[in-house]
């Protein structure tokens, strides 16, 4: 029964040998690049949803179909604290750390390209009392940059508004108006948006223009 | 399941107390801490929030009092069933157990009428933390009443045939415990205003 | 011991380090004694041919004292540690020395907002300086903090201060600290607060009187109007 | 015929013949027609089969727990890498993995293996009866446990993923999907835990009544082996402490699903209440798993040092004392959690008091070795390693119980290393001692000693190389549950990442060595040399039954007890052991 009594010494010696050997296989630096889809799955899906449609419960916007240059630009802004670093920007402060899950600019580009391939969808209306015809008038100001079809314009750095939730656009317009978004000195495009948002004098005007925008997406 | 072979272990009784009864005592001990957890949490909140009295004012004290009476009566029947079982009178024990079950169902029916009224009046489980405690504590108790009733029906049908009469006492113990919990719940949820 | 690796930057950090050192000495003594005896017995009483084990019940008081005496000694050392621990605890957490200034710390998923009192030295006035993830304090000044949370539990921890306090939504928790060393250090959240828990680092910047005054001036409303960062 | 209902199909028939085939136990004769596999292994009421079911389920869950720790430790050592076999560990994944690791290892490995598996297997054998007093309740308990496992595993695959709010599930994070982002994972995790508690409550009642009422004739209170006592005390502790948490779990589940506000401060609830309910259970829970481990170690060291247990009654009283004090220490988890700071003083005192009975237990075990005839078999190595390693876990607890020092150490890697130095010895080292010690009894064969020792040294050395670096990291202010330290300049000072890499590499080594155990364990079941009924020459009653014991345990009739369990090297005896049932 006790015949193997002396056997622990060699085992011990063997182990002491193994440990530094394994430590020597330092896989650091071997950092394989993940595909955009894998990055989206691991870092974005939980909040923005598998199809990028966003969720009202956690106030995440729809990002499906947004142009790659825009997603990339916003991710860079979040990562560098140009967007989402205002003390009053509750949701922005949640997004800012999430953007830092991406390890480098290459990953930002990859995931942005993937987001652009997701299909935008018409979102259900959640705001009541918006007058689309009155909103069409207000939209005149927006039209110059975001285009008559609301699909945005890369030259003017204006994002697409199609397929976005009305409650999200509402909250962002309010943030622009209050200087919670677009106030950072390095946020040039946000800084352009800020005076534009001022043309919508009150909540009713915002609702009207959002009612019009929702007619743009099908 | 009648062919289930009983191990010799079940026939031993080193303590002199029947195994079933011993198990019920342990069950009661572990239930006490569960209800202790709910009631302790409730008491802590209640002491910290005297303003909850305005919500407690909307509970139906009369329905609660009636239910207290029902449960106490059913406990009496459980005692009578135990006595009958001791005299090896299975039929009589079963009869008293059925009466106990009747008490249990009366309790549940009164309770459901009461709750329907309260929910219709807008006092739902999520409307205020007082009501959350009210429905949770009484709900857990109600589940125990229902479970007790079902177990008693099974035991009564066995007792009628004169089988397993020792179980009548065990279930009676459990039933007294369920009653005592209500004795704590009633003043805490209904009377304290 | 700790200060060799983590700077000791608050008035009470030294007390906590000293307590940790005391505990280390006491438990170290017991630990090595017990391990020593254990290994000695294992080697000394390894089975030998023809030698039977001894029959010792351990019920006899004469034998029992071999465990009883160490056991009384542990009790004695426990009392020593308790007294030392409670003394430190009362100094750090229960006593609230007079404050020179008060800051408000608001935690949220996943950022810290620090409200500094601004030039007038009072909170809740228009000249408050609100900063995300950056706390400025002056060396040698006693601060009170008001810790709040906007959503879930967080914990405000400054390792160089040896200070830690959970934030609870719906409550304001007060505490104090006094920085004794200039520099920039990590503030950590040490209570799990959701998926961004690891991504809410903040910095505490401890400045001398002059630097602090200059910083406050640069952040004053007058300075902001001429183009300071919000 | 009786071999058809033995614990394992490969039960050596010859073994039975040696003991005579006249199994005279009355109640069982003639009832058992040959059973289907399903009936025999999934629907059995035999305590040994139920014990094995718990054991193998626990082992399976340990694989899950081991895999999760591999995935997240790799991420910590090499941030952003695609972990082989998992992929990129995102912040959300990391939290879910840590949470799963914690709850699986405590609730689905330590509890089922130490209490349910060993309790079920050993209690009837060691008190000399043929089964539990409520065999069908026993079976139901396992079935509910299995359901809890299924619910937990299902929660990994639902929308939003597994719950990621730590095993303590503090609200409001755990109470609202908008905060934890796992609308299904959180309630499923909680439901699984609640189901598991129900299963263990049933098991506990069964254990306690069995030992109270069904001991062999002649077995008095102080003739019960320490391991049985420890399981019973642990079961009672569990029953007495889990109630508030069951109540709390119902309340939290309602908060998650029905919109109540028990723990929501915005609507009059109190999030700290959960912490009290949780730790009122959570701290005794530590002793619920510690005591059976201590019991196992007692059995193994007396057998292999051929010594009577030093001061049996003292061990028993310290176990009870530990249990009682453990109800008054819970708030030491909450020193800096926003409780009234004056409460910390009281809980600091009670916490340090726990060190006294636990220290005494360790002293007694060391004293037992004095004057012994120690055989360093694999189970003995594990048992001695338990004492050596647990000591470090125990003494580091003193830092955390001292309120002043806890301000610094709370929620750092120091805490983590401390409780792994207690839980790893409990849930693995002691369990390995038990599995290797009772292997001949369970399967009628020996395990390979040489490979057993390789596994032992590999595990023990790697274990220390994981957690000593973590002590050092904790002392340097490294806090827990951070998936990527690169965002904290002070935590990336020179050398700190090297310590994390060392811990991770050691972990991988430790996991690799477990393969040796698994292969050795399962191969020995079929290939190991056959073992006699009492291969270790031990005293307790399970060794009076054949190896493996058939259905009904004692084919020659149930034993009668004449003496205490630890009469080794008695001066009046030629043999150095004296079985409890020998006349």
PDB file of C-alpha atoms in Angstrom, chain C:
ATOM      1  CA  UNK C   1       5.491  47.807   5.009  1.00  0.00           C
ATOM      2  CA  UNK C   2       2.632  48.932   2.805  1.00  0.00           C
ATOM      3  CA  UNK C   3       4.123  52.385   2.287  1.00  0.00           C
ATOM      4  CA  UNK C   4       7.089  50.830   0.510  1.00  0.00           C
ATOM      5  CA  UNK C   5       4.792  50.083  -2.406  1.00  0.00           C
ATOM      6  CA  UNK C   6       1.866  52.484  -2.048  1.00  0.00           C
ATOM      7  CA  UNK C   7       2.606  56.069  -1.022  1.00  0.00           C
ATOM      8  CA  UNK C   8       1.204  57.137   2.275  1.00  0.00           C
ATOM      9  CA  UNK C   9      -0.505  60.410   1.436  1.00  0.00           C
ATOM     10  CA  UNK C  10      -3.036  61.070   4.173  1.00  0.00           C
ATOM     11  CA  UNK C  11      -2.806  61.977   7.832  1.00  0.00           C
ATOM     12  CA  UNK C  12      -4.185  58.582   8.898  1.00  0.00           C
ATOM     13  CA  UNK C  13      -2.407  56.354   6.371  1.00  0.00           C
ATOM     14  CA  UNK C  14       0.471  55.897   8.805  1.00  0.00           C
ATOM     15  CA  UNK C  15      -1.867  54.714  11.576  1.00  0.00           C
ATOM     16  CA  UNK C  16      -3.394  52.088   9.310  1.00  0.00           C
ATOM     17  CA  UNK C  17       0.034  50.963   8.113  1.00  0.00           C
ATOM     18  CA  UNK C  18       1.136  50.651  11.708  1.00  0.00           C
ATOM     19  CA  UNK C  19      -1.903  48.548  12.576  1.00  0.00           C
ATOM     20  CA  UNK C  20      -1.225  46.290   9.594  1.00  0.00           C
ATOM     21  CA  UNK C  21       2.372  45.915  10.744  1.00  0.00           C
ATOM     22  CA  UNK C  22       1.252  44.989  14.272  1.00  0.00           C
ATOM     23  CA  UNK C  23      -1.147  42.351  12.942  1.00  0.00           C
ATOM     24  CA  UNK C  24       1.596  41.006  10.695  1.00  0.00           C
ATOM     25  CA  UNK C  25       3.978  40.542  13.589  1.00  0.00           C
ATOM     26  CA  UNK C  26       1.412  38.822  15.790  1.00  0.00           C
ATOM     27  CA  UNK C  27      -0.124  36.509  13.226  1.00  0.00           C
ATOM     28  CA  UNK C  28       3.261  35.903  11.645  1.00  0.00           C
ATOM     29  CA  UNK C  29       4.517  34.581  14.953  1.00  0.00           C
ATOM     30  CA  UNK C  30       1.577  32.196  15.288  1.00  0.00           C
ATOM     31  CA  UNK C  31       1.645  31.167  11.679  1.00  0.00           C
ATOM     32  CA  UNK C  32       5.311  30.210  11.648  1.00  0.00           C
ATOM     33  CA  UNK C  33       5.090  28.578  15.073  1.00  0.00           C
ATOM     34  CA  UNK C  34       2.138  26.417  14.038  1.00  0.00           C
ATOM     35  CA  UNK C  35       3.634  25.507  10.659  1.00  0.00           C
ATOM     36  CA  UNK C  36       6.937  24.734  12.360  1.00  0.00           C
ATOM     37  CA  UNK C  37       5.374  22.396  14.891  1.00  0.00           C
ATOM     38  CA  UNK C  38       3.251  20.773  12.192  1.00  0.00           C
ATOM     39  CA  UNK C  39       6.220  20.020   9.949  1.00  0.00           C
ATOM     40  CA  UNK C  40       8.348  18.938  12.885  1.00  0.00           C
ATOM     41  CA  UNK C  41       5.707  16.408  13.948  1.00  0.00           C
ATOM     42  CA  UNK C  42       5.294  15.122  10.409  1.00  0.00           C
ATOM     43  CA  UNK C  43       9.023  14.490  10.092  1.00  0.00           C
ATOM     44  CA  UNK C  44       9.594  13.308  13.665  1.00  0.00           C
ATOM     45  CA  UNK C  45       6.704  10.847  13.809  1.00  0.00           C
ATOM     46  CA  UNK C  46       6.867   9.310  10.341  1.00  0.00           C
ATOM     47  CA  UNK C  47       5.984   5.629  10.590  1.00  0.00           C
ATOM     48  CA  UNK C  48       8.880   3.391  11.573  1.00  0.00           C
ATOM     49  CA  UNK C  49       8.856  -0.382  11.571  1.00  0.00           C
ATOM     50  CA  UNK C  50       7.876  -1.825  14.915  1.00  0.00           C
ATOM     51  CA  UNK C  51       7.067   1.516  16.522  1.00  0.00           C
ATOM     52  CA  UNK C  52       3.425   1.764  17.475  1.00  0.00           C
ATOM     53  CA  UNK C  53       1.616   5.066  17.856  1.00  0.00           C
ATOM     54  CA  UNK C  54       1.109   6.400  21.361  1.00  0.00           C
ATOM     55  CA  UNK C  55      -2.273   6.227  23.020  1.00  0.00           C
ATOM     56  CA  UNK C  56      -3.103   9.787  24.089  1.00  0.00           C
ATOM     57  CA  UNK C  57      -6.727  10.693  24.658  1.00  0.00           C
ATOM     58  CA  UNK C  58      -6.132  14.391  25.147  1.00  0.00           C
ATOM     59  CA  UNK C  59      -8.934  14.480  27.700  1.00  0.00           C
ATOM     60  CA  UNK C  60      -6.570  14.688  30.678  1.00  0.00           C
ATOM     61  CA  UNK C  61      -6.040  18.340  31.763  1.00  0.00           C
ATOM     62  CA  UNK C  62      -2.296  17.745  31.833  1.00  0.00           C
ATOM     63  CA  UNK C  63      -2.345  16.870  28.152  1.00  0.00           C
ATOM     64  CA  UNK C  64      -4.994  19.411  27.293  1.00  0.00           C
ATOM     65  CA  UNK C  65      -2.884  22.310  28.432  1.00  0.00           C
ATOM     66  CA  UNK C  66      -0.794  21.871  25.292  1.00  0.00           C
ATOM     67  CA  UNK C  67      -3.719  23.242  23.359  1.00  0.00           C
ATOM     68  CA  UNK C  68      -5.274  25.244  26.189  1.00  0.00           C
ATOM     69  CA  UNK C  69      -2.309  27.550  26.773  1.00  0.00           C
ATOM     70  CA  UNK C  70      -1.805  28.536  23.144  1.00  0.00           C
ATOM     71  CA  UNK C  71      -5.522  29.091  23.052  1.00  0.00           C
ATOM     72  CA  UNK C  72      -5.460  31.531  26.005  1.00  0.00           C
ATOM     73  CA  UNK C  73      -2.524  33.278  24.373  1.00  0.00           C
ATOM     74  CA  UNK C  74      -4.467  33.694  21.110  1.00  0.00           C
ATOM     75  CA  UNK C  75      -7.265  35.265  23.120  1.00  0.00           C
ATOM     76  CA  UNK C  76      -4.798  37.680  24.685  1.00  0.00           C
ATOM     77  CA  UNK C  77      -3.322  38.641  21.324  1.00  0.00           C
ATOM     78  CA  UNK C  78      -6.828  38.990  19.894  1.00  0.00           C
ATOM     79  CA  UNK C  79      -7.660  41.541  22.553  1.00  0.00           C
ATOM     80  CA  UNK C  80      -4.486  43.434  21.704  1.00  0.00           C
ATOM     81  CA  UNK C  81      -5.361  43.517  18.008  1.00  0.00           C
ATOM     82  CA  UNK C  82      -8.967  44.495  18.724  1.00  0.00           C
ATOM     83  CA  UNK C  83      -7.894  47.468  20.811  1.00  0.00           C
ATOM     84  CA  UNK C  84      -5.438  48.625  18.158  1.00  0.00           C
ATOM     85  CA  UNK C  85      -7.956  48.117  15.348  1.00  0.00           C
ATOM     86  CA  UNK C  86     -10.782  49.964  17.062  1.00  0.00           C
ATOM     87  CA  UNK C  87      -8.513  52.873  17.953  1.00  0.00           C
ATOM     88  CA  UNK C  88      -7.600  53.323  14.304  1.00  0.00           C
ATOM     89  CA  UNK C  89     -11.160  52.811  13.168  1.00  0.00           C
ATOM     90  CA  UNK C  90     -12.485  55.480  15.505  1.00  0.00           C
ATOM     91  CA  UNK C  91      -9.876  57.938  14.328  1.00  0.00           C
ATOM     92  CA  UNK C  92     -10.565  57.360  10.637  1.00  0.00           C
ATOM     93  CA  UNK C  93     -14.287  56.690  10.489  1.00  0.00           C
ATOM     94  CA  UNK C  94     -15.972  57.920  13.655  1.00  0.00           C
ATOM     95  CA  UNK C  95     -14.168  61.121  14.621  1.00  0.00           C
ATOM     96  CA  UNK C  96     -14.872  64.013  12.252  1.00  0.00           C
ATOM     97  CA  UNK C  97     -12.280  66.766  12.743  1.00  0.00           C
ATOM     98  CA  UNK C  98     -13.180  70.322  11.850  1.00  0.00           C
ATOM     99  CA  UNK C  99     -13.190  70.751   8.068  1.00  0.00           C
ATOM    100  CA  UNK C 100     -11.396  73.446   6.104  1.00  0.00           C
ATOM    101  CA  UNK C 101     -13.387  72.643   3.008  1.00  0.00           C
ATOM    102  CA  UNK C 102     -16.039  70.228   1.754  1.00  0.00           C
ATOM    103  CA  UNK C 103     -16.227  68.400  -1.562  1.00  0.00           C
ATOM    104  CA  UNK C 104     -19.124  66.434  -2.981  1.00  0.00           C
ATOM    105  CA  UNK C 105     -18.462  63.153  -4.722  1.00  0.00           C
ATOM    106  CA  UNK C 106     -21.197  61.802  -6.964  1.00  0.00           C
ATOM    107  CA  UNK C 107     -20.775  58.312  -8.355  1.00  0.00           C
ATOM    108  CA  UNK C 108     -22.715  56.927 -11.272  1.00  0.00           C
ATOM    109  CA  UNK C 109     -22.446  54.133 -13.811  1.00  0.00           C
ATOM    110  CA  UNK C 110     -19.517  54.608 -14.762  1.00  0.00           C
ATOM    111  CA  UNK C 111     -17.986  57.899 -13.817  1.00  0.00           C
ATOM    112  CA  UNK C 112     -17.245  60.111 -10.875  1.00  0.00           C
ATOM    113  CA  UNK C 113     -18.390  63.715 -10.677  1.00  0.00           C
ATOM    114  CA  UNK C 114     -16.482  65.815  -8.175  1.00  0.00           C
ATOM    115  CA  UNK C 115     -18.070  69.048  -7.054  1.00  0.00           C
ATOM    116  CA  UNK C 116     -15.485  71.480  -5.701  1.00  0.00           C
ATOM    117  CA  UNK C 117     -16.700  74.494  -3.763  1.00  0.00           C
ATOM    118  CA  UNK C 118     -15.043  77.074  -6.033  1.00  0.00           C
ATOM    119  CA  UNK C 119     -13.630  80.463  -5.033  1.00  0.00           C
ATOM    120  CA  UNK C 120     -16.284  81.179  -2.388  1.00  0.00           C
ATOM    121  CA  UNK C 121     -15.484  77.981  -0.529  1.00  0.00           C
ATOM    122  CA  UNK C 122     -19.147  76.885  -0.363  1.00  0.00           C
ATOM    123  CA  UNK C 123     -21.000  74.103  -2.126  1.00  0.00           C
ATOM    124  CA  UNK C 124     -24.296  74.627  -3.963  1.00  0.00           C
ATOM    125  CA  UNK C 125     -23.359  78.045  -5.246  1.00  0.00           C
ATOM    126  CA  UNK C 126     -23.074  78.975  -8.960  1.00  0.00           C
ATOM    127  CA  UNK C 127     -19.289  79.042  -8.828  1.00  0.00           C
ATOM    128  CA  UNK C 128     -18.993  75.340  -7.911  1.00  0.00           C
ATOM    129  CA  UNK C 129     -16.486  73.544 -10.052  1.00  0.00           C
ATOM    130  CA  UNK C 130     -17.849  70.251 -11.391  1.00  0.00           C
ATOM    131  CA  UNK C 131     -15.336  67.909 -12.874  1.00  0.00           C
ATOM    132  CA  UNK C 132     -15.667  64.385 -14.187  1.00  0.00           C
ATOM    133  CA  UNK C 133     -13.073  61.891 -12.960  1.00  0.00           C
ATOM    134  CA  UNK C 134     -10.762  64.523 -11.509  1.00  0.00           C
ATOM    135  CA  UNK C 135     -10.604  65.623  -7.870  1.00  0.00           C
ATOM    136  CA  UNK C 136      -8.417  68.533  -6.832  1.00  0.00           C
ATOM    137  CA  UNK C 137      -7.493  68.934  -3.178  1.00  0.00           C
ATOM    138  CA  UNK C 138      -5.002  71.030  -1.340  1.00  0.00           C
ATOM    139  CA  UNK C 139      -2.178  69.523   0.648  1.00  0.00           C
ATOM    140  CA  UNK C 140      -2.484  69.957   4.404  1.00  0.00           C
ATOM    141  CA  UNK C 141      -6.145  70.951   4.391  1.00  0.00           C
ATOM    142  CA  UNK C 142      -8.777  68.875   6.149  1.00  0.00           C
ATOM    143  CA  UNK C 143     -11.614  67.971   3.818  1.00  0.00           C
ATOM    144  CA  UNK C 144     -15.017  66.587   4.504  1.00  0.00           C
ATOM    145  CA  UNK C 145     -16.600  64.672   1.661  1.00  0.00           C
ATOM    146  CA  UNK C 146     -20.255  64.042   0.886  1.00  0.00           C
ATOM    147  CA  UNK C 147     -20.552  60.800  -1.000  1.00  0.00           C
ATOM    148  CA  UNK C 148     -23.609  60.165  -3.153  1.00  0.00           C
ATOM    149  CA  UNK C 149     -24.633  57.777  -5.882  1.00  0.00           C
ATOM    150  CA  UNK C 150     -26.996  58.299  -8.792  1.00  0.00           C
ATOM    151  CA  UNK C 151     -27.832  54.650  -9.454  1.00  0.00           C
ATOM    152  CA  UNK C 152     -26.153  51.625  -7.860  1.00  0.00           C
ATOM    153  CA  UNK C 153     -23.612  50.989  -5.122  1.00  0.00           C
ATOM    154  CA  UNK C 154     -20.132  52.290  -5.770  1.00  0.00           C
ATOM    155  CA  UNK C 155     -17.175  52.600  -3.492  1.00  0.00           C
ATOM    156  CA  UNK C 156     -14.846  55.566  -3.258  1.00  0.00           C
ATOM    157  CA  UNK C 157     -11.368  54.275  -2.648  1.00  0.00           C
ATOM    158  CA  UNK C 158      -8.092  56.160  -2.581  1.00  0.00           C
ATOM    159  CA  UNK C 159      -5.358  53.604  -1.867  1.00  0.00           C
ATOM    160  CA  UNK C 160      -2.717  56.234  -1.065  1.00  0.00           C
ATOM    161  CA  UNK C 161      -5.061  57.610   1.612  1.00  0.00           C
ATOM    162  CA  UNK C 162      -5.926  54.077   2.858  1.00  0.00           C
ATOM    163  CA  UNK C 163      -9.490  55.363   2.570  1.00  0.00           C
ATOM    164  CA  UNK C 164     -12.523  53.489   1.338  1.00  0.00           C
ATOM    165  CA  UNK C 165     -16.230  54.188   1.623  1.00  0.00           C
ATOM    166  CA  UNK C 166     -19.221  52.776  -0.237  1.00  0.00           C
ATOM    167  CA  UNK C 167     -21.682  55.121  -1.883  1.00  0.00           C
ATOM    168  CA  UNK C 168     -25.340  54.230  -1.480  1.00  0.00           C
ATOM    169  CA  UNK C 169     -28.055  55.679  -3.707  1.00  0.00           C
ATOM    170  CA  UNK C 170     -30.507  57.770  -1.739  1.00  0.00           C
ATOM    171  CA  UNK C 171     -28.055  58.571   1.025  1.00  0.00           C
ATOM    172  CA  UNK C 172     -25.284  61.050   1.624  1.00  0.00           C
ATOM    173  CA  UNK C 173     -22.375  59.525   3.460  1.00  0.00           C
ATOM    174  CA  UNK C 174     -19.887  61.825   5.105  1.00  0.00           C
ATOM    175  CA  UNK C 175     -16.240  61.259   5.847  1.00  0.00           C
ATOM    176  CA  UNK C 176     -12.993  63.111   5.998  1.00  0.00           C
ATOM    177  CA  UNK C 177      -9.399  63.088   4.874  1.00  0.00           C
ATOM    178  CA  UNK C 178      -6.334  65.272   5.026  1.00  0.00           C
ATOM    179  CA  UNK C 179      -3.777  64.945   2.273  1.00  0.00           C
ATOM    180  CA  UNK C 180      -0.161  65.183   3.320  1.00  0.00           C
ATOM    181  CA  UNK C 181       1.692  64.720   0.062  1.00  0.00           C
ATOM    182  CA  UNK C 182       1.443  66.439  -3.307  1.00  0.00           C
ATOM    183  CA  UNK C 183       0.993  64.401  -6.466  1.00  0.00           C
ATOM    184  CA  UNK C 184      -1.533  62.625  -8.666  1.00  0.00           C
ATOM    185  CA  UNK C 185      -2.973  59.256  -7.641  1.00  0.00           C
ATOM    186  CA  UNK C 186      -5.663  56.756  -8.609  1.00  0.00           C
ATOM    187  CA  UNK C 187      -9.189  56.821  -7.306  1.00  0.00           C
ATOM    188  CA  UNK C 188     -10.833  53.462  -7.738  1.00  0.00           C
ATOM    189  CA  UNK C 189     -14.367  52.156  -7.595  1.00  0.00           C
ATOM    190  CA  UNK C 190     -14.196  49.062  -5.430  1.00  0.00           C
ATOM    191  CA  UNK C 191     -17.813  47.958  -5.353  1.00  0.00           C
ATOM    192  CA  UNK C 192     -18.984  46.113  -8.433  1.00  0.00           C
ATOM    193  CA  UNK C 193     -21.298  48.514 -10.265  1.00  0.00           C
ATOM    194  CA  UNK C 194     -22.033  46.879 -13.597  1.00  0.00           C
ATOM    195  CA  UNK C 195     -20.122  46.134 -16.754  1.00  0.00           C
ATOM    196  CA  UNK C 196     -18.183  49.398 -16.733  1.00  0.00           C
ATOM    197  CA  UNK C 197     -16.852  48.859 -13.206  1.00  0.00           C
ATOM    198  CA  UNK C 198     -13.278  48.545 -14.457  1.00  0.00           C
ATOM    199  CA  UNK C 199     -13.623  51.602 -16.642  1.00  0.00           C
ATOM    200  CA  UNK C 200     -14.357  54.283 -14.084  1.00  0.00           C
ATOM    201  CA  UNK C 201     -10.895  55.312 -13.011  1.00  0.00           C
ATOM    202  CA  UNK C 202     -10.452  58.798 -11.646  1.00  0.00           C
ATOM    203  CA  UNK C 203      -7.466  60.776 -10.445  1.00  0.00           C
ATOM    204  CA  UNK C 204      -6.932  62.725  -7.291  1.00  0.00           C
ATOM    205  CA  UNK C 205      -4.593  65.675  -7.727  1.00  0.00           C
ATOM    206  CA  UNK C 206      -3.090  66.942  -4.506  1.00  0.00           C
ATOM    207  CA  UNK C 207      -1.675  70.429  -4.952  1.00  0.00           C
ATOM    208  CA  UNK C 208       0.205  72.935  -2.871  1.00  0.00           C
ATOM    209  CA  UNK C 209      -1.588  76.067  -1.772  1.00  0.00           C
ATOM    210  CA  UNK C 210      -0.385  78.199  -4.702  1.00  0.00           C
ATOM    211  CA  UNK C 211      -1.204  75.641  -7.384  1.00  0.00           C
ATOM    212  CA  UNK C 212      -4.606  75.035  -5.897  1.00  0.00           C
ATOM    213  CA  UNK C 213      -5.371  78.755  -5.803  1.00  0.00           C
ATOM    214  CA  UNK C 214      -4.261  79.150  -9.404  1.00  0.00           C
ATOM    215  CA  UNK C 215      -6.398  76.198 -10.442  1.00  0.00           C
ATOM    216  CA  UNK C 216      -9.464  77.570  -8.671  1.00  0.00           C
ATOM    217  CA  UNK C 217      -8.950  80.918 -10.370  1.00  0.00           C
ATOM    218  CA  UNK C 218      -8.662  79.315 -13.802  1.00  0.00           C
ATOM    219  CA  UNK C 219     -11.960  77.540 -13.201  1.00  0.00           C
ATOM    220  CA  UNK C 220     -13.851  80.510 -11.816  1.00  0.00           C
ATOM    221  CA  UNK C 221     -16.852  81.719 -13.838  1.00  0.00           C
ATOM    222  CA  UNK C 222     -14.896  84.763 -14.980  1.00  0.00           C
ATOM    223  CA  UNK C 223     -12.181  82.549 -16.409  1.00  0.00           C
ATOM    224  CA  UNK C 224     -14.717  80.167 -17.940  1.00  0.00           C
ATOM    225  CA  UNK C 225     -16.322  83.034 -19.861  1.00  0.00           C
ATOM    226  CA  UNK C 226     -13.017  83.647 -21.577  1.00  0.00           C
ATOM    227  CA  UNK C 227     -12.710  80.079 -22.771  1.00  0.00           C
ATOM    228  CA  UNK C 228     -11.915  77.605 -19.982  1.00  0.00           C
ATOM    229  CA  UNK C 229     -13.065  74.034 -20.467  1.00  0.00           C
ATOM    230  CA  UNK C 230     -16.433  73.317 -18.940  1.00  0.00           C
TER     231      UNK C 230
END
